[in-house]
CSV table of C-alpha atoms in Angstrom, one decimal:
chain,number,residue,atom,x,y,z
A,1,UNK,CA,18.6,10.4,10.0
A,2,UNK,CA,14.9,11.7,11.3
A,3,UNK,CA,12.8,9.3,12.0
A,4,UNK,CA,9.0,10.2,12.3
A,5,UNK,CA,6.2,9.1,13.8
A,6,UNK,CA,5.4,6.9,11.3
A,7,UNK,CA,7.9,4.4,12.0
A,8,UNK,CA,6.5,3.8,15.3
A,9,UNK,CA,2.8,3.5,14.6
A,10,UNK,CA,3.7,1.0,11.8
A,11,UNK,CA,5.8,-1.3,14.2
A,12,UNK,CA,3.7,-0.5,17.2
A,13,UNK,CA,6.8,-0.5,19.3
A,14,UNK,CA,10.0,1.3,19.6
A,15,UNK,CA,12.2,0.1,15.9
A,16,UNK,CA,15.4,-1.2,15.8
A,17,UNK,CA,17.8,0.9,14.0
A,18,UNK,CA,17.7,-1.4,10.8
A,19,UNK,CA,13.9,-1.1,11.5
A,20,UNK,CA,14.3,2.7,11.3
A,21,UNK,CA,16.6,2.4,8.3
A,22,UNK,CA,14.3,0.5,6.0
A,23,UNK,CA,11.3,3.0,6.6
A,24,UNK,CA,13.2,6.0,5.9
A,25,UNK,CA,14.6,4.6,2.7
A,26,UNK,CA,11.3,3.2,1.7
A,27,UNK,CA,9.6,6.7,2.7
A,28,UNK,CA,12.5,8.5,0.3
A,29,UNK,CA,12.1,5.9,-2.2
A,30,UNK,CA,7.7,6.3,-2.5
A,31,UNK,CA,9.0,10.2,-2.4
A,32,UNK,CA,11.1,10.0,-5.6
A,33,UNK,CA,14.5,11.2,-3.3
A,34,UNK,CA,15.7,7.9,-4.8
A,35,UNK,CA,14.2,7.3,-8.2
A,36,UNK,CA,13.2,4.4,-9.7
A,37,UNK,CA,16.1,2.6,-11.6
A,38,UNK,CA,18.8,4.8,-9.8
A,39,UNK,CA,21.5,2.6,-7.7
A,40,UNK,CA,21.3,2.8,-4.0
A,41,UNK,CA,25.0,3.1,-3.0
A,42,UNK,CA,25.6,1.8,0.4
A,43,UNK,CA,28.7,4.3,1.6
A,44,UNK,CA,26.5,7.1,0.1
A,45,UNK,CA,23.3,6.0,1.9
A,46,UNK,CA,25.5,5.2,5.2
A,47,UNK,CA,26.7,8.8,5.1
A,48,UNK,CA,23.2,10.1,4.2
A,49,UNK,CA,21.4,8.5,7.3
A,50,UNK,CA,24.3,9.0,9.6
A,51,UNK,CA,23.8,5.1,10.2
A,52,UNK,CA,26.6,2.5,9.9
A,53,UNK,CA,26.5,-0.3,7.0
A,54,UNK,CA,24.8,-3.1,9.5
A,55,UNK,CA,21.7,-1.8,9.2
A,56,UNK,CA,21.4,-0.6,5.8
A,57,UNK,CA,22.5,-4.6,5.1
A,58,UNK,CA,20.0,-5.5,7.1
A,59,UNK,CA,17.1,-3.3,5.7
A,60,UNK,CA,17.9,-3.9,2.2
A,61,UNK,CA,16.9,-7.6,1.7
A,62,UNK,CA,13.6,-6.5,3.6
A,63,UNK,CA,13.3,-3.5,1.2
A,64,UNK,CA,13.6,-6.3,-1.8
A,65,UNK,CA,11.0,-8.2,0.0
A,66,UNK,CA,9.1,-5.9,-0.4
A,67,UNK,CA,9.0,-5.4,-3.7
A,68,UNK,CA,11.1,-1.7,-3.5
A,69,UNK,CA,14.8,-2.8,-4.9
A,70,UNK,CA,16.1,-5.5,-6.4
A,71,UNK,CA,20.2,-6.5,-6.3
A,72,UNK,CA,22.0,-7.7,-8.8
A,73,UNK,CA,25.8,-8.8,-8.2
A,74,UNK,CA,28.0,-5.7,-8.4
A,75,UNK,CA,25.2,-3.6,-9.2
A,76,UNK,CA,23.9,-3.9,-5.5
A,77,UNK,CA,20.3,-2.6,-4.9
A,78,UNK,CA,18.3,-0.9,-7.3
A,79,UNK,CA,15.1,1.1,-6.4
A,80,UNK,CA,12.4,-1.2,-8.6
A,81,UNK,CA,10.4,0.5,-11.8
A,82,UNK,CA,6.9,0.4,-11.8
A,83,UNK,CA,5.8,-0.7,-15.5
A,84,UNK,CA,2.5,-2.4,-16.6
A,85,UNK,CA,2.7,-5.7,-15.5
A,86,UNK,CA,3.9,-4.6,-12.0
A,87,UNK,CA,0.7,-2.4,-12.3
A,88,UNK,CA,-1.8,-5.3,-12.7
A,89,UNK,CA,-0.5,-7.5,-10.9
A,90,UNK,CA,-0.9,-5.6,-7.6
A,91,UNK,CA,-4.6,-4.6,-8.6
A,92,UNK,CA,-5.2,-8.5,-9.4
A,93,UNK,CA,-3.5,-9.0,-6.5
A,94,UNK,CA,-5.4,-7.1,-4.4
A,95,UNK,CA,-8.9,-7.8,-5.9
A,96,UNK,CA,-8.5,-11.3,-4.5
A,97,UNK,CA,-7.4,-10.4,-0.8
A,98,UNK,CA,-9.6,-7.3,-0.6
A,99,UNK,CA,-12.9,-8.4,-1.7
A,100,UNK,CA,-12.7,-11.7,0.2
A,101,UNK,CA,-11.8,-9.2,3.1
A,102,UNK,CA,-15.0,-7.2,2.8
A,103,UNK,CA,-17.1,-10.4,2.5
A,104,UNK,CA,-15.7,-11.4,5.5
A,105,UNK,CA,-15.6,-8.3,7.0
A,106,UNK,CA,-19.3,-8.1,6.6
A,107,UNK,CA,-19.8,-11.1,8.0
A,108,UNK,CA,-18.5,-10.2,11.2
A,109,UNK,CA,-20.0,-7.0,11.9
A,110,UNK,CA,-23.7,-9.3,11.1
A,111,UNK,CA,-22.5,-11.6,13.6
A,112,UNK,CA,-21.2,-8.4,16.1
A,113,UNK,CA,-17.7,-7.5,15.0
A,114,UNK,CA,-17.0,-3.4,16.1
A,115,UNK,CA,-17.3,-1.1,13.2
A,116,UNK,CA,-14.9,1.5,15.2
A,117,UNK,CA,-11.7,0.6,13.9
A,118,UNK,CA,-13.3,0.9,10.6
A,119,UNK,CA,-14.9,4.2,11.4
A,120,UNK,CA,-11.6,5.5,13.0
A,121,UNK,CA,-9.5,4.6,10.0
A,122,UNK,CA,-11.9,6.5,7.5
A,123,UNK,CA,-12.2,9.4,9.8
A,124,UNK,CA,-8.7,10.0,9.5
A,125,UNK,CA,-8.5,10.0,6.1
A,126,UNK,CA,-11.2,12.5,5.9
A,127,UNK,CA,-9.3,14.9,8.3
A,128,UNK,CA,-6.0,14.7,6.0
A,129,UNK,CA,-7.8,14.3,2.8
A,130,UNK,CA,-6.9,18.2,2.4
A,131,UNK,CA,-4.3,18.5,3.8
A,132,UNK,CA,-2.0,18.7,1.0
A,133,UNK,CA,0.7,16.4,2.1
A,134,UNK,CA,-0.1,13.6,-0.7
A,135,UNK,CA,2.2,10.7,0.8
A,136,UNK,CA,-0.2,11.3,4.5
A,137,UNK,CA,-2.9,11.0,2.0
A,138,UNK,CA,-1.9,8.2,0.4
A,139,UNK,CA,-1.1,6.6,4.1
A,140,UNK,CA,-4.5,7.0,5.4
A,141,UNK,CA,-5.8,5.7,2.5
A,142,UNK,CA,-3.5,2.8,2.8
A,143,UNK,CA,-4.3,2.2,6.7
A,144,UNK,CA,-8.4,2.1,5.6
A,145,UNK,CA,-7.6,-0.7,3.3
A,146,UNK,CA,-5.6,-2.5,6.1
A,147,UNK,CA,-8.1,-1.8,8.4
A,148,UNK,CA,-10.9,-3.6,6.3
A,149,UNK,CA,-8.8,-6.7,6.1
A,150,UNK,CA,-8.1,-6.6,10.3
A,151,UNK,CA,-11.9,-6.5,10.5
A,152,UNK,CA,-12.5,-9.7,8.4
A,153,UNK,CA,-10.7,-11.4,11.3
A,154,UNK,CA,-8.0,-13.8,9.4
A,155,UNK,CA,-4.8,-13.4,10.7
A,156,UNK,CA,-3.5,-15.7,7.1
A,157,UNK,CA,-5.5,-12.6,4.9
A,158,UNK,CA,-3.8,-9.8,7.5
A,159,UNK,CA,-0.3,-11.1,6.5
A,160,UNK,CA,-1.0,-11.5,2.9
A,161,UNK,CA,-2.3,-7.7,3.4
A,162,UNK,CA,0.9,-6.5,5.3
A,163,UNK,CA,3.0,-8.0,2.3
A,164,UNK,CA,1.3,-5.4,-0.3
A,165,UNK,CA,0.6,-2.8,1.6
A,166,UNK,CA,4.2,-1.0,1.1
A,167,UNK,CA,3.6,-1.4,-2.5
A,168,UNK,CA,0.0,0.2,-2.5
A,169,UNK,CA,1.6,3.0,-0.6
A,170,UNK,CA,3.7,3.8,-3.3
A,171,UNK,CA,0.7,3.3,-5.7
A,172,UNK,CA,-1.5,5.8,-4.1
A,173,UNK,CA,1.4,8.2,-3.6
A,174,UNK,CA,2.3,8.2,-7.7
A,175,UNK,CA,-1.2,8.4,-8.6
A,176,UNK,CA,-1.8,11.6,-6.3
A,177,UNK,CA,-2.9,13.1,-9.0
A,178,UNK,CA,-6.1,10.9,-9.2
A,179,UNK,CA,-9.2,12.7,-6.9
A,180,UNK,CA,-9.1,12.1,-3.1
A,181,UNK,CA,-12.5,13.0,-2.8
A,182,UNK,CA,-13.7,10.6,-5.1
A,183,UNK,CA,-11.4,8.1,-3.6
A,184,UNK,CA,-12.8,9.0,-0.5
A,185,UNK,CA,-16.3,8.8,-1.2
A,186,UNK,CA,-15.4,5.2,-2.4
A,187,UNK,CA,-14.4,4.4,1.6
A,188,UNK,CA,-17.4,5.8,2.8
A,189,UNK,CA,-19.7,3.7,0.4
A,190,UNK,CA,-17.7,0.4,1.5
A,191,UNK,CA,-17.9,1.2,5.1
A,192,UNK,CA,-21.8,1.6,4.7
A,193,UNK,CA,-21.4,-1.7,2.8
A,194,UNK,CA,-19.8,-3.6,5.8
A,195,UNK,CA,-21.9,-2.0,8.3
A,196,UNK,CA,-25.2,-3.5,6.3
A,197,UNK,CA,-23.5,-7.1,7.2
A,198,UNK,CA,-24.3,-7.9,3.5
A,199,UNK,CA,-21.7,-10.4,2.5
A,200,UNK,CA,-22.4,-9.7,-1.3
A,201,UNK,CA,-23.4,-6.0,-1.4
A,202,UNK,CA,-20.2,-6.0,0.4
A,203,UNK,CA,-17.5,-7.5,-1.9
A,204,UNK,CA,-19.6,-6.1,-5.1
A,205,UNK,CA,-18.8,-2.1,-4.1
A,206,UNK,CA,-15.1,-3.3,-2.5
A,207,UNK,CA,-14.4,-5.1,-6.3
A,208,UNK,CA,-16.1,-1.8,-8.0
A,209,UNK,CA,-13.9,0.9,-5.9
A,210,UNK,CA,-10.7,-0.9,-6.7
A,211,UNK,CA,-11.0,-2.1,-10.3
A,212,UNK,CA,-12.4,1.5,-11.1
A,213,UNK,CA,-8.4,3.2,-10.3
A,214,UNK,CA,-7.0,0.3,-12.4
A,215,UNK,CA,-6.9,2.2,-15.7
A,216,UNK,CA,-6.3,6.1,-14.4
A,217,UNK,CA,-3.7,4.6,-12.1
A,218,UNK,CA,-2.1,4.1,-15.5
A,219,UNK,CA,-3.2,7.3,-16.9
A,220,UNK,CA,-1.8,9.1,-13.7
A,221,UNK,CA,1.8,6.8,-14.2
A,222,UNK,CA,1.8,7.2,-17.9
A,223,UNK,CA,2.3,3.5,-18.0
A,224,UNK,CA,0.8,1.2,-21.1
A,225,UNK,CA,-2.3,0.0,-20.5
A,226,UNK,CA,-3.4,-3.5,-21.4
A,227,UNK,CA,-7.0,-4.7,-20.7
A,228,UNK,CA,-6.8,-7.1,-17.9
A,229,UNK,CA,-9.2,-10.6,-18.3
A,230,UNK,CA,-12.5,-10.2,-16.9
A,231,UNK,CA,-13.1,-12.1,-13.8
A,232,UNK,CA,-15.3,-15.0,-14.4
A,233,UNK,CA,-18.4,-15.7,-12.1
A,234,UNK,CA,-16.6,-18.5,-10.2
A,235,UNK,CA,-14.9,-15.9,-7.8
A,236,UNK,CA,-17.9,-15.5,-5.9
A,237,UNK,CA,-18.4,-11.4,-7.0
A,238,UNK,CA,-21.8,-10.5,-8.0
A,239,UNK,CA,-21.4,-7.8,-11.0
């Protein structure tokens, strides 16, 4: 099994071997090696990673936590499908976490906070934005979002973050297709947002960058599309 860099920045520390395990088979599974519905067999994987069955045991019921196999008794683990409820329900899910975030995120740069990680985090996505390796791409663009929650400085809204952020991985990765540049621009105007300290100017262009992929995400996954309820004016967004 090779295991890259990536492993180690995510965990900040040297991995475990079931650590390693569950990143590699997440990374194949965001890469199609395992597609979605197809049964991971554990002797094939085993003799695939050159790793023995306690780790694989061990990664899977973190992979299902995940949100990137469920098991099913003598099925074992299946790599999850991404159909349109799956869909909306991250974007809903993340509307609430990641506007909150850039409220709060606002706040504390008005009251201080460093904009550097944030500025770090978007100047590595520009450097890879061309690069043409889409799942780097999709990564950076991943680490910006994380980055915006870290800066609102609630360790409760960073876990909630870390929960999802494996599934918007594999979001941004399928929905390659969708402009980088755009996407990109998007990060730039949110970073200028939080750097104003503006609470609401803040959380408007964070709500506005991602409700606008919620429909050509579908477009890009040639998944159904059903309009998701507006937002009502209790949830603190100014539209």
């Amino acid at each position: 099994m090779t295991i890259d860099i990536d492993v180690l920045s995510e965990t900040g520390r040297k991995s475990s071997l079931s650590q390693q395990t569950y990143f590699e088979l997440r990374r194949r599974i965001i890469l199609g090696r395992y597609p979605q519905g197809s049964r991971l067999a554990e002797q094939r994987l085993a003799e695939e990673l050159e790793v023995s069955r306690v780790p694989l045991r061990e990664a899977v019921p973190q992979l299902e936590m995940d949100g990137f196999v469920q098991t099913f008794p003598r099925r074992g683990a299946v790599v999850t499908s991404w159909d349109e409820k799956r869909v909306n329900d991250l974007f809903d899910l993340r509307l609430c976490i990641e506007v909150g975030a850039a409220r709060y995120a606002a706040r504390q740069v008005a009251a201080g906070a460093s904009m550097k990680p944030l500025t770090d985090a978007l100047s590595h996505s520009q450097n890879v934005v061309h690069s043409g390796d889409l799942f780097e791409v999709a990564q950076a663009s991943t680490w910006y979002h994380e980055a915006v929650v870290d800066l609102a400085g609630n360790r409760l809204m960073k876990t909630m973050m870390r929960s999802v952020t494996g599934q918007m991985l594999w979001l941004f990765y399928l929905t390659s297709r969708l402009d980088a540049d755009d996407a990109f621009d998007d990060h730039v105007n949110l970073r200028d947002a939080i750097a104003s300290g503006n609470e609401r100017v803040a959380e408007a262009v964070a709500y506005t960058h991602i409700e606008r992929d919620r429909i050509p995400s579908f477009s890009a996954l040639e998944v159904p599309y059903t309009s998701a309820p507006a937002p009502d004016d209790s949830d603190g967004v100014e539209h």
